[in-house]
Amino acid sequence: MKSLQIIKIGGNVVDDAVLLDQFLYDFVQIKTPKILIHGGGKIATELAQKLNVVQTMIEGRRVTDSETLKIATMVYAGLVNKNIVAKLQSNQCNAIGLSGADANVISGKKRNHPTIDFGFVGDIVSININQIISFINQGLTPVFCPIIHDSEGTLLNTNADTIATQIAIELAKTYQVNLSFCFEKKGVLRNPNDDESYIPVINRPEYERLKASKIISNGMIPKLDNAFDAINNGVHKVLLYHANQVATLETNLIGTQLQN
């Protein structure tokens, strides 16, 4: 079974021009087939402020009204995605930038919450794996933004960690998939204020204990929930590490590895 690297980079990497450039240079050095998924970063929030579009957060999640959807699409599927693709091309990596609507690669539906209207926030319904494999077989590197569609002409804003996880699970039926979450920390930290306190290995019982004791909290919880979902559904390896570590992915990686 062929190896496939699926790497998701967080918004803080997208926001740091120097870190992003180095990451993309290192990413290109990976010789096995690869896929990149990126988050949004701060640009959408900054643009919303300039346009006086009020941003609403509920339980740490952004409500995507119609005006926010326009901004998210322009920034995530436009500026950020095409900037990344252009930088990959400059490093001789033939990348193709994709939203879920492009080639119908990811379709979804509006989130149906019993009490909260999240607006145009989407949950994934299907992934066109044959199309993604076709891109890979053509020697292309797919670069996904966190915008999908509902198959009825509407775009939806979706969590990039979830996109990475679901693509990894589906492609694990064809490839030996390694899924990486790259961000601005060295891994999952015991102390959020100490970058050296990363935990080398976490299994599910340890994760539940760390979560109960509040050592793991806030935004790291949905990220790790996604990561364990991947491990439990056929993904070969799941790693969390600093974006500057991608060059050592196959050798001496410093970071956190998940186990069942």
PDB file of C-alpha atoms in Angstrom:
ATOM      1  CA  MET A   1       0.000   0.000   0.000  1.00  0.00           C
ATOM      2  CA  LYS A   2       1.424   3.384  -1.016  1.00  0.00           C
ATOM      3  CA  SER A   3       2.184   6.001   1.643  1.00  0.00           C
ATOM      4  CA  LEU A   4       0.327   9.327   1.695  1.00  0.00           C
ATOM      5  CA  GLN A   5       1.055  12.345   3.876  1.00  0.00           C
ATOM      6  CA  ILE A   6      -1.929  14.527   4.800  1.00  0.00           C
ATOM      7  CA  ILE A   7      -0.881  17.690   6.610  1.00  0.00           C
ATOM      8  CA  LYS A   8      -3.097  20.357   8.104  1.00  0.00           C
ATOM      9  CA  ILE A   9      -1.645  23.741   9.057  1.00  0.00           C
ATOM     10  CA  GLY A  10      -3.335  26.032  11.550  1.00  0.00           C
ATOM     11  CA  GLY A  11      -4.259  29.674  11.271  1.00  0.00           C
ATOM     12  CA  ASN A  12      -1.278  30.849  13.314  1.00  0.00           C
ATOM     13  CA  VAL A  13       1.042  29.288  10.731  1.00  0.00           C
ATOM     14  CA  VAL A  14      -0.900  30.962   7.918  1.00  0.00           C
ATOM     15  CA  ASP A  15      -0.553  34.313   9.723  1.00  0.00           C
ATOM     16  CA  ASP A  16       3.245  34.044  10.145  1.00  0.00           C
ATOM     17  CA  ALA A  17       4.790  34.783   6.737  1.00  0.00           C
ATOM     18  CA  VAL A  18       8.279  33.572   7.690  1.00  0.00           C
ATOM     19  CA  LEU A  19       7.039  30.353   9.315  1.00  0.00           C
ATOM     20  CA  LEU A  20       4.664  29.678   6.415  1.00  0.00           C
ATOM     21  CA  ASP A  21       7.377  30.141   3.792  1.00  0.00           C
ATOM     22  CA  GLN A  22       9.723  27.773   5.625  1.00  0.00           C
ATOM     23  CA  PHE A  23       6.954  25.225   6.151  1.00  0.00           C
ATOM     24  CA  LEU A  24       6.013  25.244   2.452  1.00  0.00           C
ATOM     25  CA  TYR A  25       9.656  24.871   1.413  1.00  0.00           C
ATOM     26  CA  ASP A  26      10.004  21.865   3.742  1.00  0.00           C
ATOM     27  CA  PHE A  27       6.617  20.459   2.665  1.00  0.00           C
ATOM     28  CA  VAL A  28       7.814  20.357  -0.940  1.00  0.00           C
ATOM     29  CA  GLN A  29      10.751  18.144   0.105  1.00  0.00           C
ATOM     30  CA  ILE A  30       8.339  15.338   1.051  1.00  0.00           C
ATOM     31  CA  LYS A  31       8.688  12.950  -1.877  1.00  0.00           C
ATOM     32  CA  THR A  32       5.670  10.725  -1.231  1.00  0.00           C
ATOM     33  CA  PRO A  33       2.219  11.849  -2.426  1.00  0.00           C
ATOM     34  CA  LYS A  34       0.854  14.565  -0.156  1.00  0.00           C
ATOM     35  CA  ILE A  35      -2.166  16.719   0.559  1.00  0.00           C
ATOM     36  CA  LEU A  36      -2.275  20.050   2.389  1.00  0.00           C
ATOM     37  CA  ILE A  37      -5.260  21.465   4.287  1.00  0.00           C
ATOM     38  CA  HIS A  38      -5.106  24.981   5.709  1.00  0.00           C
ATOM     39  CA  GLY A  39      -7.088  26.994   8.220  1.00  0.00           C
ATOM     40  CA  GLY A  40      -8.064  30.602   7.880  1.00  0.00           C
ATOM     41  CA  GLY A  41      -5.912  32.756  10.124  1.00  0.00           C
ATOM     42  CA  LYS A  42      -6.685  36.255  11.290  1.00  0.00           C
ATOM     43  CA  ILE A  43      -7.152  37.921   7.905  1.00  0.00           C
ATOM     44  CA  ALA A  44     -10.892  37.196   7.763  1.00  0.00           C
ATOM     45  CA  THR A  45     -11.431  38.674  11.226  1.00  0.00           C
ATOM     46  CA  GLU A  46      -9.392  41.762  10.358  1.00  0.00           C
ATOM     47  CA  LEU A  47     -11.306  42.248   7.099  1.00  0.00           C
ATOM     48  CA  ALA A  48     -14.634  41.850   8.903  1.00  0.00           C
ATOM     49  CA  GLN A  49     -13.620  44.607  11.317  1.00  0.00           C
ATOM     50  CA  LYS A  50     -12.667  46.923   8.454  1.00  0.00           C
ATOM     51  CA  LEU A  51     -16.015  46.247   6.773  1.00  0.00           C
ATOM     52  CA  ASN A  52     -17.915  46.639  10.071  1.00  0.00           C
ATOM     53  CA  VAL A  53     -19.271  43.097   9.874  1.00  0.00           C
ATOM     54  CA  VAL A  54     -19.913  42.059  13.472  1.00  0.00           C
ATOM     55  CA  GLN A  55     -18.477  38.636  14.360  1.00  0.00           C
ATOM     56  CA  THR A  56     -20.427  36.437  16.778  1.00  0.00           C
ATOM     57  CA  MET A  57     -18.850  33.593  18.733  1.00  0.00           C
ATOM     58  CA  ILE A  58     -20.953  30.993  20.572  1.00  0.00           C
ATOM     59  CA  GLU A  59     -19.224  28.387  22.741  1.00  0.00           C
ATOM     60  CA  GLY A  60     -15.946  29.252  21.008  1.00  0.00           C
ATOM     61  CA  ARG A  61     -17.385  28.696  17.523  1.00  0.00           C
ATOM     62  CA  ARG A  62     -17.848  31.408  14.921  1.00  0.00           C
ATOM     63  CA  VAL A  63     -21.352  32.039  13.621  1.00  0.00           C
ATOM     64  CA  THR A  64     -21.145  32.429   9.840  1.00  0.00           C
ATOM     65  CA  ASP A  65     -23.884  34.777   8.652  1.00  0.00           C
ATOM     66  CA  SER A  66     -24.229  35.674   4.970  1.00  0.00           C
ATOM     67  CA  GLU A  67     -21.780  38.601   5.132  1.00  0.00           C
ATOM     68  CA  THR A  68     -19.219  36.588   7.096  1.00  0.00           C
ATOM     69  CA  LEU A  69     -19.532  33.774   4.545  1.00  0.00           C
ATOM     70  CA  LYS A  70     -18.600  36.224   1.774  1.00  0.00           C
ATOM     71  CA  ILE A  71     -15.517  37.295   3.727  1.00  0.00           C
ATOM     72  CA  ALA A  72     -14.525  33.725   4.624  1.00  0.00           C
ATOM     73  CA  THR A  73     -14.846  32.631   1.005  1.00  0.00           C
ATOM     74  CA  MET A  74     -12.827  35.568  -0.311  1.00  0.00           C
ATOM     75  CA  VAL A  75     -10.068  35.054   2.247  1.00  0.00           C
ATOM     76  CA  TYR A  76      -9.906  31.257   2.688  1.00  0.00           C
ATOM     77  CA  ALA A  77     -10.752  30.045  -0.835  1.00  0.00           C
ATOM     78  CA  GLY A  78      -9.213  33.124  -2.470  1.00  0.00           C
ATOM     79  CA  LEU A  79      -6.321  34.981  -0.910  1.00  0.00           C
ATOM     80  CA  VAL A  80      -4.947  32.359   1.496  1.00  0.00           C
ATOM     81  CA  ASN A  81      -5.457  29.324  -0.737  1.00  0.00           C
ATOM     82  CA  LYS A  82      -4.036  30.896  -3.884  1.00  0.00           C
ATOM     83  CA  ASN A  83      -1.128  32.449  -2.002  1.00  0.00           C
ATOM     84  CA  ILE A  84      -0.162  28.997  -0.711  1.00  0.00           C
ATOM     85  CA  VAL A  85      -0.559  27.430  -4.148  1.00  0.00           C
ATOM     86  CA  ALA A  86       1.576  30.153  -5.750  1.00  0.00           C
ATOM     87  CA  LYS A  87       4.335  29.620  -3.174  1.00  0.00           C
ATOM     88  CA  LEU A  88       4.263  25.871  -3.776  1.00  0.00           C
ATOM     89  CA  GLN A  89       4.523  26.453  -7.525  1.00  0.00           C
ATOM     90  CA  SER A  90       7.546  28.683  -6.921  1.00  0.00           C
ATOM     91  CA  ASN A  91       9.167  25.670  -5.223  1.00  0.00           C
ATOM     92  CA  GLN A  92       8.376  23.383  -8.186  1.00  0.00           C
ATOM     93  CA  CYS A  93       5.463  21.661  -6.478  1.00  0.00           C
ATOM     94  CA  ASN A  94       2.553  21.398  -8.908  1.00  0.00           C
ATOM     95  CA  ALA A  95      -0.304  22.214  -6.530  1.00  0.00           C
ATOM     96  CA  ILE A  96      -4.017  22.636  -7.176  1.00  0.00           C
ATOM     97  CA  GLY A  97      -6.079  24.822  -4.828  1.00  0.00           C
ATOM     98  CA  LEU A  98      -9.503  23.487  -3.956  1.00  0.00           C
ATOM     99  CA  SER A  99     -12.656  24.409  -2.134  1.00  0.00           C
ATOM    100  CA  GLY A 100     -15.190  21.645  -1.624  1.00  0.00           C
ATOM    101  CA  ALA A 101     -17.143  22.928  -4.615  1.00  0.00           C
ATOM    102  CA  ASP A 102     -14.226  22.487  -7.028  1.00  0.00           C
ATOM    103  CA  ALA A 103     -14.631  19.168  -8.881  1.00  0.00           C
ATOM    104  CA  ASN A 104     -17.310  18.413  -6.250  1.00  0.00           C
ATOM    105  CA  VAL A 105     -14.616  17.142  -3.885  1.00  0.00           C
ATOM    106  CA  ILE A 106     -16.455  17.849  -0.596  1.00  0.00           C
ATOM    107  CA  SER A 107     -20.176  18.353  -0.120  1.00  0.00           C
ATOM    108  CA  GLY A 108     -22.017  19.008   3.106  1.00  0.00           C
ATOM    109  CA  LYS A 109     -25.042  20.462   4.800  1.00  0.00           C
ATOM    110  CA  LYS A 110     -25.762  23.361   7.123  1.00  0.00           C
ATOM    111  CA  ARG A 111     -25.183  22.448  10.742  1.00  0.00           C
ATOM    112  CA  ASN A 112     -28.445  21.524  12.454  1.00  0.00           C
ATOM    113  CA  HIS A 113     -28.047  22.475  16.107  1.00  0.00           C
ATOM    114  CA  PRO A 114     -31.078  22.072  18.425  1.00  0.00           C
ATOM    115  CA  THR A 115     -30.764  25.556  19.963  1.00  0.00           C
ATOM    116  CA  ILE A 116     -28.132  27.558  18.032  1.00  0.00           C
ATOM    117  CA  ASP A 117     -28.241  28.847  14.469  1.00  0.00           C
ATOM    118  CA  PHE A 118     -24.618  28.787  13.294  1.00  0.00           C
ATOM    119  CA  GLY A 119     -25.623  30.215   9.927  1.00  0.00           C
ATOM    120  CA  PHE A 120     -23.602  28.951   6.971  1.00  0.00           C
ATOM    121  CA  VAL A 121     -21.443  26.571   8.995  1.00  0.00           C
ATOM    122  CA  GLY A 122     -21.258  23.203   7.267  1.00  0.00           C
ATOM    123  CA  ASP A 123     -20.837  19.585   8.274  1.00  0.00           C
ATOM    124  CA  ILE A 124     -19.362  17.145   5.769  1.00  0.00           C
ATOM    125  CA  VAL A 125     -21.724  14.709   4.048  1.00  0.00           C
ATOM    126  CA  SER A 126     -19.513  13.180   1.342  1.00  0.00           C
ATOM    127  CA  ILE A 127     -15.973  13.302  -0.021  1.00  0.00           C
ATOM    128  CA  ASN A 128     -15.247  12.530  -3.674  1.00  0.00           C
ATOM    129  CA  ILE A 129     -12.282  10.284  -3.013  1.00  0.00           C
ATOM    130  CA  ASN A 130     -11.969   9.080  -6.621  1.00  0.00           C
ATOM    131  CA  GLN A 131     -11.498  12.663  -7.774  1.00  0.00           C
ATOM    132  CA  ILE A 132      -8.858  13.363  -5.127  1.00  0.00           C
ATOM    133  CA  ILE A 133      -7.000  10.161  -6.074  1.00  0.00           C
ATOM    134  CA  SER A 134      -7.203  11.254  -9.719  1.00  0.00           C
ATOM    135  CA  PHE A 135      -5.459  14.533  -8.847  1.00  0.00           C
ATOM    136  CA  ILE A 136      -2.736  12.645  -6.957  1.00  0.00           C
ATOM    137  CA  ASN A 137      -2.256  10.195  -9.840  1.00  0.00           C
ATOM    138  CA  GLN A 138      -1.754  13.170 -12.163  1.00  0.00           C
ATOM    139  CA  GLY A 139       1.146  14.297  -9.991  1.00  0.00           C
ATOM    140  CA  LEU A 140      -0.810  17.174  -8.451  1.00  0.00           C
ATOM    141  CA  THR A 141      -0.706  18.181  -4.777  1.00  0.00           C
ATOM    142  CA  PRO A 142      -4.234  19.123  -3.601  1.00  0.00           C
ATOM    143  CA  VAL A 143      -4.449  22.143  -1.284  1.00  0.00           C
ATOM    144  CA  PHE A 144      -7.798  22.388   0.505  1.00  0.00           C
ATOM    145  CA  CYS A 145      -9.326  25.460   2.112  1.00  0.00           C
ATOM    146  CA  PRO A 146     -12.108  25.143   4.732  1.00  0.00           C
ATOM    147  CA  ILE A 147     -14.969  26.037   2.369  1.00  0.00           C
ATOM    148  CA  ILE A 148     -17.316  23.293   1.092  1.00  0.00           C
ATOM    149  CA  HIS A 149     -20.696  23.324  -0.687  1.00  0.00           C
ATOM    150  CA  ASP A 150     -24.180  21.889  -0.184  1.00  0.00           C
ATOM    151  CA  SER A 151     -24.761  20.616  -3.763  1.00  0.00           C
ATOM    152  CA  GLU A 152     -27.553  23.200  -4.110  1.00  0.00           C
ATOM    153  CA  GLY A 153     -25.421  26.227  -4.922  1.00  0.00           C
ATOM    154  CA  THR A 154     -24.540  27.379  -1.405  1.00  0.00           C
ATOM    155  CA  LEU A 155     -21.048  27.543   0.067  1.00  0.00           C
ATOM    156  CA  LEU A 156     -20.444  26.583   3.696  1.00  0.00           C
ATOM    157  CA  ASN A 157     -17.683  27.421   6.185  1.00  0.00           C
ATOM    158  CA  THR A 158     -16.238  24.232   7.707  1.00  0.00           C
ATOM    159  CA  ASN A 159     -13.653  23.279  10.312  1.00  0.00           C
ATOM    160  CA  ALA A 160     -10.305  22.540   8.633  1.00  0.00           C
ATOM    161  CA  ASP A 161      -9.315  19.901  11.235  1.00  0.00           C
ATOM    162  CA  THR A 162     -12.498  17.998  10.400  1.00  0.00           C
ATOM    163  CA  ILE A 163     -11.795  18.233   6.664  1.00  0.00           C
ATOM    164  CA  ALA A 164      -8.278  16.853   7.204  1.00  0.00           C
ATOM    165  CA  THR A 165      -9.587  14.037   9.390  1.00  0.00           C
ATOM    166  CA  GLN A 166     -12.376  12.968   7.069  1.00  0.00           C
ATOM    167  CA  ILE A 167     -10.144  13.038   3.987  1.00  0.00           C
ATOM    168  CA  ALA A 168      -7.565  10.966   5.883  1.00  0.00           C
ATOM    169  CA  ILE A 169     -10.150   8.382   6.956  1.00  0.00           C
ATOM    170  CA  GLU A 170     -11.510   7.985   3.427  1.00  0.00           C
ATOM    171  CA  LEU A 171      -8.087   7.781   1.786  1.00  0.00           C
ATOM    172  CA  ALA A 172      -6.880   5.266   4.387  1.00  0.00           C
ATOM    173  CA  LYS A 173      -8.872   2.696   2.394  1.00  0.00           C
ATOM    174  CA  THR A 174      -6.429   3.181  -0.498  1.00  0.00           C
ATOM    175  CA  TYR A 175      -3.198   4.471   1.061  1.00  0.00           C
ATOM    176  CA  GLN A 176      -1.165   4.080   4.231  1.00  0.00           C
ATOM    177  CA  VAL A 177      -2.080   7.514   5.547  1.00  0.00           C
ATOM    178  CA  ASN A 178      -0.076   9.590   7.992  1.00  0.00           C
ATOM    179  CA  LEU A 179      -2.077  12.580   9.252  1.00  0.00           C
ATOM    180  CA  SER A 180      -0.275  15.582  10.741  1.00  0.00           C
ATOM    181  CA  PHE A 181      -1.634  18.627  12.531  1.00  0.00           C
ATOM    182  CA  CYS A 182       1.013  21.356  12.256  1.00  0.00           C
ATOM    183  CA  PHE A 183       0.699  24.461  14.387  1.00  0.00           C
ATOM    184  CA  GLU A 184       2.795  26.908  16.413  1.00  0.00           C
ATOM    185  CA  LYS A 185       3.480  24.551  19.362  1.00  0.00           C
ATOM    186  CA  LYS A 186       5.793  21.554  19.661  1.00  0.00           C
ATOM    187  CA  GLY A 187       2.855  19.241  20.291  1.00  0.00           C
ATOM    188  CA  VAL A 188       0.260  18.719  22.996  1.00  0.00           C
ATOM    189  CA  LEU A 189       1.626  20.557  26.037  1.00  0.00           C
ATOM    190  CA  ARG A 190       1.275  19.681  29.721  1.00  0.00           C
ATOM    191  CA  ASN A 191       1.795  23.366  30.455  1.00  0.00           C
ATOM    192  CA  PRO A 192       0.453  25.770  27.792  1.00  0.00           C
ATOM    193  CA  ASN A 193       3.080  28.324  28.860  1.00  0.00           C
ATOM    194  CA  ASP A 194       6.010  25.923  28.452  1.00  0.00           C
ATOM    195  CA  ASP A 195       6.764  24.941  24.865  1.00  0.00           C
ATOM    196  CA  GLU A 196       9.135  22.225  26.077  1.00  0.00           C
ATOM    197  CA  SER A 197       6.408  20.399  28.004  1.00  0.00           C
ATOM    198  CA  TYR A 198       5.118  18.520  24.958  1.00  0.00           C
ATOM    199  CA  ILE A 199       3.833  14.992  25.550  1.00  0.00           C
ATOM    200  CA  PRO A 200       5.550  12.495  23.208  1.00  0.00           C
ATOM    201  CA  VAL A 201       2.755   9.886  23.172  1.00  0.00           C
ATOM    202  CA  ILE A 202      -0.922  10.052  24.166  1.00  0.00           C
ATOM    203  CA  ASN A 203      -3.423   7.189  24.077  1.00  0.00           C
ATOM    204  CA  ARG A 204      -7.170   7.526  24.522  1.00  0.00           C
ATOM    205  CA  PRO A 205      -7.324   6.809  28.292  1.00  0.00           C
ATOM    206  CA  GLU A 206      -4.507   9.303  28.901  1.00  0.00           C
ATOM    207  CA  TYR A 207      -6.305  11.868  26.747  1.00  0.00           C
ATOM    208  CA  GLU A 208      -9.498  11.477  28.785  1.00  0.00           C
ATOM    209  CA  ARG A 209      -7.502  11.882  32.016  1.00  0.00           C
ATOM    210  CA  LEU A 210      -5.705  15.002  30.751  1.00  0.00           C
ATOM    211  CA  LYS A 211      -9.003  16.445  29.578  1.00  0.00           C
ATOM    212  CA  ALA A 212     -10.706  15.779  32.918  1.00  0.00           C
ATOM    213  CA  SER A 213      -7.838  17.475  34.768  1.00  0.00           C
ATOM    214  CA  LYS A 214      -8.020  20.521  32.413  1.00  0.00           C
ATOM    215  CA  ILE A 215      -4.432  20.007  31.217  1.00  0.00           C
ATOM    216  CA  ILE A 216      -5.974  19.677  27.751  1.00  0.00           C
ATOM    217  CA  SER A 217      -8.707  22.246  27.207  1.00  0.00           C
ATOM    218  CA  ASN A 218     -10.316  24.776  24.863  1.00  0.00           C
ATOM    219  CA  GLY A 219      -9.412  24.494  21.183  1.00  0.00           C
ATOM    220  CA  MET A 220      -7.141  21.496  21.671  1.00  0.00           C
ATOM    221  CA  ILE A 221     -10.129  19.298  22.573  1.00  0.00           C
ATOM    222  CA  PRO A 222     -11.900  19.341  19.172  1.00  0.00           C
ATOM    223  CA  LYS A 223      -8.504  18.981  17.466  1.00  0.00           C
ATOM    224  CA  LEU A 224      -7.688  15.851  19.471  1.00  0.00           C
ATOM    225  CA  ASP A 225     -11.231  14.505  19.115  1.00  0.00           C
ATOM    226  CA  ASN A 226     -10.685  14.670  15.349  1.00  0.00           C
ATOM    227  CA  ALA A 227      -7.237  13.134  15.678  1.00  0.00           C
ATOM    228  CA  PHE A 228      -8.461  10.153  17.692  1.00  0.00           C
ATOM    229  CA  ASP A 229     -11.349   9.726  15.257  1.00  0.00           C
ATOM    230  CA  ALA A 230      -8.722   9.292  12.532  1.00  0.00           C
ATOM    231  CA  ILE A 231      -6.703   6.740  14.518  1.00  0.00           C
ATOM    232  CA  ASN A 232      -9.861   4.747  15.251  1.00  0.00           C
ATOM    233  CA  ASN A 233     -10.841   4.647  11.573  1.00  0.00           C
ATOM    234  CA  GLY A 234      -7.851   3.214   9.804  1.00  0.00           C
ATOM    235  CA  VAL A 235      -5.374   6.112   9.641  1.00  0.00           C
ATOM    236  CA  HIS A 236      -1.889   4.652  10.117  1.00  0.00           C
ATOM    237  CA  LYS A 237      -0.304   7.444  12.165  1.00  0.00           C
ATOM    238  CA  VAL A 238      -1.499  10.749  13.653  1.00  0.00           C
ATOM    239  CA  LEU A 239       1.010  13.391  14.768  1.00  0.00           C
ATOM    240  CA  LEU A 240       0.832  16.901  16.227  1.00  0.00           C
ATOM    241  CA  TYR A 241       3.933  19.080  16.003  1.00  0.00           C
ATOM    242  CA  HIS A 242       5.395  22.497  15.277  1.00  0.00           C
ATOM    243  CA  ALA A 243       5.268  23.528  11.628  1.00  0.00           C
ATOM    244  CA  ASN A 244       9.050  23.845  11.517  1.00  0.00           C
ATOM    245  CA  GLN A 245       9.335  20.093  12.166  1.00  0.00           C
ATOM    246  CA  VAL A 246       7.844  18.910   8.875  1.00  0.00           C
ATOM    247  CA  ALA A 247      11.352  18.505   7.408  1.00  0.00           C
ATOM    248  CA  THR A 248      12.066  15.772   9.990  1.00  0.00           C
ATOM    249  CA  LEU A 249       8.745  14.021   9.480  1.00  0.00           C
ATOM    250  CA  GLU A 250      10.338  10.721   8.460  1.00  0.00           C
ATOM    251  CA  THR A 251      13.383  10.839  10.746  1.00  0.00           C
ATOM    252  CA  ASN A 252      13.589  12.467  14.172  1.00  0.00           C
ATOM    253  CA  LEU A 253      10.300  14.254  14.742  1.00  0.00           C
ATOM    254  CA  ILE A 254       9.744  16.233  17.944  1.00  0.00           C
ATOM    255  CA  GLY A 255       6.043  16.277  18.763  1.00  0.00           C
ATOM    256  CA  THR A 256       3.085  14.253  19.972  1.00  0.00           C
ATOM    257  CA  GLN A 257       1.979  10.925  18.495  1.00  0.00           C
ATOM    258  CA  LEU A 258      -1.454   9.485  19.198  1.00  0.00           C
ATOM    259  CA  GLN A 259      -2.122   5.835  19.937  1.00  0.00           C
ATOM    260  CA  ASN A 260      -5.328   3.853  20.451  1.00  0.00           C
TER     261      ASN A 260
END
